[in-house]
Each structure stands twice: as structure tokens, then as C-alpha cells.
Tab-separated table of C-alpha atoms in Angstrom:
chain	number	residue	atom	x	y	z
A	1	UNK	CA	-12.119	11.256	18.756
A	2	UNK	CA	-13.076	8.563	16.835
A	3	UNK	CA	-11.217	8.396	13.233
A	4	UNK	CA	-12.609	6.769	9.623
A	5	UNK	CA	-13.729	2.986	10.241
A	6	UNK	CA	-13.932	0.346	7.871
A	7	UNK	CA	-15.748	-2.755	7.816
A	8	UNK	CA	-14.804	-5.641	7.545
A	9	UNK	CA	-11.171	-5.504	7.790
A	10	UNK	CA	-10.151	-8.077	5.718
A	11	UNK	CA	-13.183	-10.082	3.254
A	12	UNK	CA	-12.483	-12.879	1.187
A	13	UNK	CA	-14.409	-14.539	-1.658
A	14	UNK	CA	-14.964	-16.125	-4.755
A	15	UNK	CA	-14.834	-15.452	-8.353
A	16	UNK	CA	-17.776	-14.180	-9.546
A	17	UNK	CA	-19.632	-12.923	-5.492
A	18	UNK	CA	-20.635	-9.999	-4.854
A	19	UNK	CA	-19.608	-7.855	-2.295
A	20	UNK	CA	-20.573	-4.409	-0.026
A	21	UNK	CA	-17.672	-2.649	1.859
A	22	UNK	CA	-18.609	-0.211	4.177
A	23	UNK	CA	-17.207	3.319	5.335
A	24	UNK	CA	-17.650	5.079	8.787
A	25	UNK	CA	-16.696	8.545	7.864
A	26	UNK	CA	-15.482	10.548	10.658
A	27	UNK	CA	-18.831	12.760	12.072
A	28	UNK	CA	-19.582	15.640	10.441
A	29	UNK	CA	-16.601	15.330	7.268
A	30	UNK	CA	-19.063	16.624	4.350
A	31	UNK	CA	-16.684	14.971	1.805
A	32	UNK	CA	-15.951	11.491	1.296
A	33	UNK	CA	-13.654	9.070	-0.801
A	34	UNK	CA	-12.538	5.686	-2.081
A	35	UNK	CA	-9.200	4.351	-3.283
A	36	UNK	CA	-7.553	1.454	-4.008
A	37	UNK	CA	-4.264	0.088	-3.318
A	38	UNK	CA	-2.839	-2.731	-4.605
A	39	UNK	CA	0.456	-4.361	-3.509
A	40	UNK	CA	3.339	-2.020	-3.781
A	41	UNK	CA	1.696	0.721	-5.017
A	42	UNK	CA	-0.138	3.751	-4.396
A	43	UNK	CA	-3.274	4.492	-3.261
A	44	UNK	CA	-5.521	5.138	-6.817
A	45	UNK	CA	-8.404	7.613	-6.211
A	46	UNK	CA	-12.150	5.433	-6.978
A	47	UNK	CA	-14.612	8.243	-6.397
A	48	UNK	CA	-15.940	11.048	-4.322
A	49	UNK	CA	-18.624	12.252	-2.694
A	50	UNK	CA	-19.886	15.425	-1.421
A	51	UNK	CA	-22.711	15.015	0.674
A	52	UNK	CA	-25.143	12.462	-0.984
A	53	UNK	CA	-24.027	12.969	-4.320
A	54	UNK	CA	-20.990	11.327	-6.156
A	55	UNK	CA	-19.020	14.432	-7.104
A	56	UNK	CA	-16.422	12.854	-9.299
A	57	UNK	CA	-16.573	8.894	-9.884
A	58	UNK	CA	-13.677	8.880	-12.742
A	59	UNK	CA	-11.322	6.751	-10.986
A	60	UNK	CA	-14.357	3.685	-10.864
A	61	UNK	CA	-12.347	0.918	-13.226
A	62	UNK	CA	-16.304	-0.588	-14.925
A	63	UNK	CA	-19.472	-0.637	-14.193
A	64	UNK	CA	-19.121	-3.738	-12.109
A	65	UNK	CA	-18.156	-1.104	-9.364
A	66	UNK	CA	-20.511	1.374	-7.245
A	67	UNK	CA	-20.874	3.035	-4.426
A	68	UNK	CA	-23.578	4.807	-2.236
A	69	UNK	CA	-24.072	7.443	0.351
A	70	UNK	CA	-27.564	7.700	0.905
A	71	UNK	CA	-27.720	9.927	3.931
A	72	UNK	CA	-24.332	11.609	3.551
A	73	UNK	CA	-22.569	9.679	6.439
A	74	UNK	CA	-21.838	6.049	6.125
A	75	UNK	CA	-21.018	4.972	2.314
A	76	UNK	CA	-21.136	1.313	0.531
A	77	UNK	CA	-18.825	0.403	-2.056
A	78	UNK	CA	-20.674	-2.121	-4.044
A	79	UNK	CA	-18.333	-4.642	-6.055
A	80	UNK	CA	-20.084	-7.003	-8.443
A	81	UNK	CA	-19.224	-9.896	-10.210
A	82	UNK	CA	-15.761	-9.817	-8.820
A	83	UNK	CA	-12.919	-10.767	-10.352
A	84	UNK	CA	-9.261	-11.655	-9.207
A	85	UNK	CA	-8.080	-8.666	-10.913
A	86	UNK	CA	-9.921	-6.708	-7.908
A	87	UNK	CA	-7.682	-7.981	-4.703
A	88	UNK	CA	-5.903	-5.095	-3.283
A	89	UNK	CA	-6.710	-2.653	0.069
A	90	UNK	CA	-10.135	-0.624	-0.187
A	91	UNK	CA	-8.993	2.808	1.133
A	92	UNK	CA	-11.816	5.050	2.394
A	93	UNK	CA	-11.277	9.094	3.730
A	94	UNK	CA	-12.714	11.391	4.704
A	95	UNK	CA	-12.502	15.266	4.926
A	96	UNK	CA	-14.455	18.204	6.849
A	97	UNK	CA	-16.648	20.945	5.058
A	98	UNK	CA	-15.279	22.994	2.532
A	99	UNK	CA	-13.710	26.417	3.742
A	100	UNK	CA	-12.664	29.895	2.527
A	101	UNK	CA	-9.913	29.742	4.753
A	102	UNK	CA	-6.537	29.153	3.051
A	103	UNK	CA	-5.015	25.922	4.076
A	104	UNK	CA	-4.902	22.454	2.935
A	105	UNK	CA	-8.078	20.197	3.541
A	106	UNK	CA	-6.522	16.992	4.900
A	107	UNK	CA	-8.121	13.893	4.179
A	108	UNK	CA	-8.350	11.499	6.902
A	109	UNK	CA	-7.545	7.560	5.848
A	110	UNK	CA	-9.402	4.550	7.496
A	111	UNK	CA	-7.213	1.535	7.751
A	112	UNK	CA	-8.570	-0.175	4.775
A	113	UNK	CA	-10.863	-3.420	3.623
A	114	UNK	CA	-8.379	-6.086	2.298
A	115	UNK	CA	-10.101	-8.071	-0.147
A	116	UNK	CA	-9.425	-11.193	-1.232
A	117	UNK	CA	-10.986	-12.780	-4.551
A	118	UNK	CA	-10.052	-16.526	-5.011
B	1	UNK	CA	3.825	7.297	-18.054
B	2	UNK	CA	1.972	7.577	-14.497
B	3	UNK	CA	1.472	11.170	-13.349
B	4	UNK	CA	3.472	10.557	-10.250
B	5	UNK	CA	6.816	8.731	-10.011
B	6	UNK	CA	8.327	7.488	-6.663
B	7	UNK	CA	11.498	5.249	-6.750
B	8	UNK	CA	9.962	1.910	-5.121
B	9	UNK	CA	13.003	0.800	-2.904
B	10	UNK	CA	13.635	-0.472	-0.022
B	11	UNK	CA	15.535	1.901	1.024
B	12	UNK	CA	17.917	0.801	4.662
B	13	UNK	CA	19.670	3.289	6.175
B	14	UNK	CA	21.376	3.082	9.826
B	15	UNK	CA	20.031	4.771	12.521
B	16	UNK	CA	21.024	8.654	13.103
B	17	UNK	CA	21.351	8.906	8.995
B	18	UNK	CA	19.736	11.535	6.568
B	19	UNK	CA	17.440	10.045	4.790
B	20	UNK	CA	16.195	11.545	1.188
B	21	UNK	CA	13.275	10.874	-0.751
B	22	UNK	CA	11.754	12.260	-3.894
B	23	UNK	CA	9.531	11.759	-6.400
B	24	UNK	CA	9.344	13.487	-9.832
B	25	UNK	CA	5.703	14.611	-11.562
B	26	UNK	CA	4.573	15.613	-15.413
B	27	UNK	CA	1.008	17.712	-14.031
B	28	UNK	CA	1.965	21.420	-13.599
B	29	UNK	CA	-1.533	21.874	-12.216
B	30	UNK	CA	-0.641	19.954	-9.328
B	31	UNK	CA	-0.614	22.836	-6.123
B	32	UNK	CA	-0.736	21.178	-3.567
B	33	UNK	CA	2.265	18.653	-2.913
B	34	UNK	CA	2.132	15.875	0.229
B	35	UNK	CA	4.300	13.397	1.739
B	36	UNK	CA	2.458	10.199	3.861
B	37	UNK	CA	3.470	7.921	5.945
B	38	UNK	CA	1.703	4.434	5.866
B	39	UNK	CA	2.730	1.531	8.607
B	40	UNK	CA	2.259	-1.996	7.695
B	41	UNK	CA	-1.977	-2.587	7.167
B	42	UNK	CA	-2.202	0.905	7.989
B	43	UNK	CA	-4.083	3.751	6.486
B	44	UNK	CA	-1.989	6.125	4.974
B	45	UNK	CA	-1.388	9.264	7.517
B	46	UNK	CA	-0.299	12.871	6.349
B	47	UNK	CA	2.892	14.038	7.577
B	48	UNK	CA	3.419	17.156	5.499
B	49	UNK	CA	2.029	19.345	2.603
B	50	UNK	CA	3.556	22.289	0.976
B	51	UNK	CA	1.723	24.812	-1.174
B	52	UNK	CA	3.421	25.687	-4.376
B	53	UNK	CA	6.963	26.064	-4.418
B	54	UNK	CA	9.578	26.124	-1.576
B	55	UNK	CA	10.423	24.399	1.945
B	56	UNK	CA	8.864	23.650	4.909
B	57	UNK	CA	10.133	22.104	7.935
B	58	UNK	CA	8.427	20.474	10.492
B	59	UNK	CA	10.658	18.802	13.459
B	60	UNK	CA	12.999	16.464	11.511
B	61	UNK	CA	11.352	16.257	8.471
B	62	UNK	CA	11.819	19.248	5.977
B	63	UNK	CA	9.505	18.847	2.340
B	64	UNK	CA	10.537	20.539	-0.463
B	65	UNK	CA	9.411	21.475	-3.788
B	66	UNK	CA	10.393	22.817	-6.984
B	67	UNK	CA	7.573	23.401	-9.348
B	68	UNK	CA	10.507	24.439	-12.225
B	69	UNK	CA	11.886	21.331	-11.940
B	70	UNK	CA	8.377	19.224	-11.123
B	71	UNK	CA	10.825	17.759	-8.191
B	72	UNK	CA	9.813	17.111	-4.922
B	73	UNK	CA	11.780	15.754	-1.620
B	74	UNK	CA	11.376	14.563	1.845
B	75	UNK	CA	14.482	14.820	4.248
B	76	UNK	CA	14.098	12.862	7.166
B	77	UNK	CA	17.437	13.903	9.711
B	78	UNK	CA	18.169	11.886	12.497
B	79	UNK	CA	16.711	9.123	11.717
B	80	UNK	CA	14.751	6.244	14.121
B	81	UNK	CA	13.892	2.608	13.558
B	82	UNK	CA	9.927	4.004	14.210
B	83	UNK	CA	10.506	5.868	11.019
B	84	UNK	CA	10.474	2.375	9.072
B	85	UNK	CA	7.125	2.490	7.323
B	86	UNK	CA	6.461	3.468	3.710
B	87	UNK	CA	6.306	7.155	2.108
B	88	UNK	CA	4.095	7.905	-0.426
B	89	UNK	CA	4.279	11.249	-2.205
B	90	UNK	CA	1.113	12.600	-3.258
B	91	UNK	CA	-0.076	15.619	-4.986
B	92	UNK	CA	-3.450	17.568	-5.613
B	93	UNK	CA	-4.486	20.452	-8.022
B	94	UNK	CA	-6.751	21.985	-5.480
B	95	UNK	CA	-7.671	21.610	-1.175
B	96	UNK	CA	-10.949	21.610	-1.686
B	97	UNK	CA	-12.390	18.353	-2.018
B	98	UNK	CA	-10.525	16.768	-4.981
B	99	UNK	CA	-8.543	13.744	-5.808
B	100	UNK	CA	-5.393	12.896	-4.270
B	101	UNK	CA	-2.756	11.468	-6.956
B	102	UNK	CA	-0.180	9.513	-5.087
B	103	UNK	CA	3.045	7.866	-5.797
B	104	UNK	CA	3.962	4.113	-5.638
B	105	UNK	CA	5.675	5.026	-2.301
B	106	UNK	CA	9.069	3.795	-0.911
B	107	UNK	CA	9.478	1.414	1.363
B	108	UNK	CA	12.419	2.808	4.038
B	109	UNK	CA	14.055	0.688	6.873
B	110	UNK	CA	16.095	2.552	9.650
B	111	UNK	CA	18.456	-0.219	11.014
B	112	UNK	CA	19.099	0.354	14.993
């Protein structure tokens, strides 16, 4: 089937644009999430939804950054004002319902937005 | 002093060789420990995860962990050149739905 998607694949702009980056989650995952990778390092957890709602957005860096999930599928991340400092790979995953049964919940990982801020 | 440390590399090995890699963590609520793989402009994809303490072994690759020690490793035995990609530990205090804290990963090159 069908994993995450991620559009575009690769965005750049200017100082100062905004920009919307956009998450296919796979169907039916309840939870979603967004990280950030910059060159040679780790992916760095942004926030994560369950359902609609943002469940814990402590990783977003300022309030220049946000991101929707209006109908519980497809989420925007929402990058305003951007700034050089904000080039890296936009990492989006997703994982299926919660479950009593012991195991690990795997988060599936989209290939990423590379962004690009001149 | 990041939550998570992963010795960056590169790492080149010829092929056929045992490969190690570890990374070392300061969280003692972490439970849930990972290893990734991620290709070149690639998402990251799991390869392991180990609950708690001990080993687990999964074709070549054998994970383990030692909570006493906050030390965790990835053998890779008989190594291939499709190997060469970049291994990111990661770790999580609970399955359900939280964050994943990862390391800077190591970059590994199996040399045919």
C-alpha cells in the first residue's frame, strides 16, 4: 500500500516567504508527526497530532512555525517569515491507532520536504 | 549535552566485516530503544526496537541494550555494500504516540 507522501519534495525560497508543506499520512494512522533534520544530524521531533488536535507541539522552534490537521488526515506545516536558519529536511510520520496490545507503535517516515531558504 | 549521543563517522568497513555501532543516552525514562536506517534523501526506516533491557536479533543485525549502563549497540555481521546508508539510534519513553528522540546517526560505508 501506499506509504506517507510529502509534497513538494524539494521547495526553495527567499528570506522572509512564506511557505505550506504538506503531509499525506498513510490512511487510517490516527497519529501524526513533524521533524526536522538538518545536515548531519538527527531527525528533531516538531509536533504531534492525534486526530485533529496538536497533542504535543514542544519541539515547534517560535511562533513563526505552525501546523494544521483540520480533518485528521492530510496536515500543513505552515512556516512564516522564513529565515535561513530554517533549511534542513521536513520529516513527516505517521502511526496507526493507539492499542492495548503490547508492542511498539512504529512510526512510518515520508521521504521528506527539502527546503531551501536563500 | 543532547539527550542522545551517536558517534558521527563515517565509518568504512570491507565487505563480510562486523560492523558495531552504539550510541550512549542520559534519559532513564527512555523504554523503548530503536535503530533506523536512512538511504541518501530517504525517510528514515525502522530496522529494530528493543523494549527495556537485553538483545534481540533479527537476521544479521542483533540490537542490544543496557539500561545500567544507558548503552546501546547495533551489530551488523556479514556485512554488504547495500548496508551503506546512515544509522540513527533513537529512543522513546513510551509506544504510544510520543516523540521519537534520535541520535545524530552514523554514516557507514561497506567497501565491496
Amino acid at each position: 500500500g501506499a506509504g506517507v507522501s510529502q509534497t513538494p519534495s524539494n521547495k526553495v525560497t527567499e528570506k522572509g516567504k512564506y511557505v505550506e508543506l504538506r503531509c499525506d499520512p498513510i490512511s487510517g494512522h490516527t497519529a501524526l508527526y513533524w521533524y526536522r533534520q538538518s545536515l548531519g544530524q538527527g531527525p528533531e521531533f516538531l509536533i504531534y497530532f492525534q486526530g485533529t488536535g496538536a497533542a504535543d507541539d514542544s519541539g515547534l522552534p517560535n511562533d513563526r512555525f505552525f501546523a494544521v490537521r483540520p480533518e485528521g488526515s492530510v496536515s500543513t506545516l505552515k512556516i512564516q517569515r522564513t529565515e535561513r536558519g530554517d533549511s534542513a529536511v521536513y520529516l513527516c510520520a505517521s502511526s496507526p491507532k493507539l492499542s492495548s496490545r503490547r508492542g511498539y507503535n512504529e512510526q512510518f517516515f515520508g521521504p521528506g520536504t527539502r527546503l531551501t531558504v536563500l | 549535552q543532547k539527550e542522545v549521543e551517536q558517534d558521527p563517522g563515517p565509518l568504512s568497513v570491507p565487505e563480510g566485516a562486523i560492523v558495531s555501532l552504539n550510541c550512549t543516552y542520559s534519559n532513564s525514562a527512555f523504554q523503548y530503544f530503536m535503530w533506523y536506517r536512512q538511504y541518501s534523501r530517504k525517510g528514515p526506516e525502522l530496522l529494530m526496537y528493543t523494549y527495556s533491557s537485553g538483545n534481540k536479533e533479527d537476521g544479521r543485525f542483533t540490537a542490544q541494550v543496557d539500561k545500567s549502563s544507558k548503552y546501546i549497540s547495533l551489530f551488523i555481521r556479514d556485512s554488504q555494500p547495500s548496508d551503506s546508508a546512515t544509522y540513527l539510534c533513537a529512543m522513546e519513553k513510551e509506544s504510544s504516540a510520543s516523540k521519537i528522540i534520535f541520535g545524530s546517526g552514523t554514516r557507514l560505508s561497506i567497501r565491496p
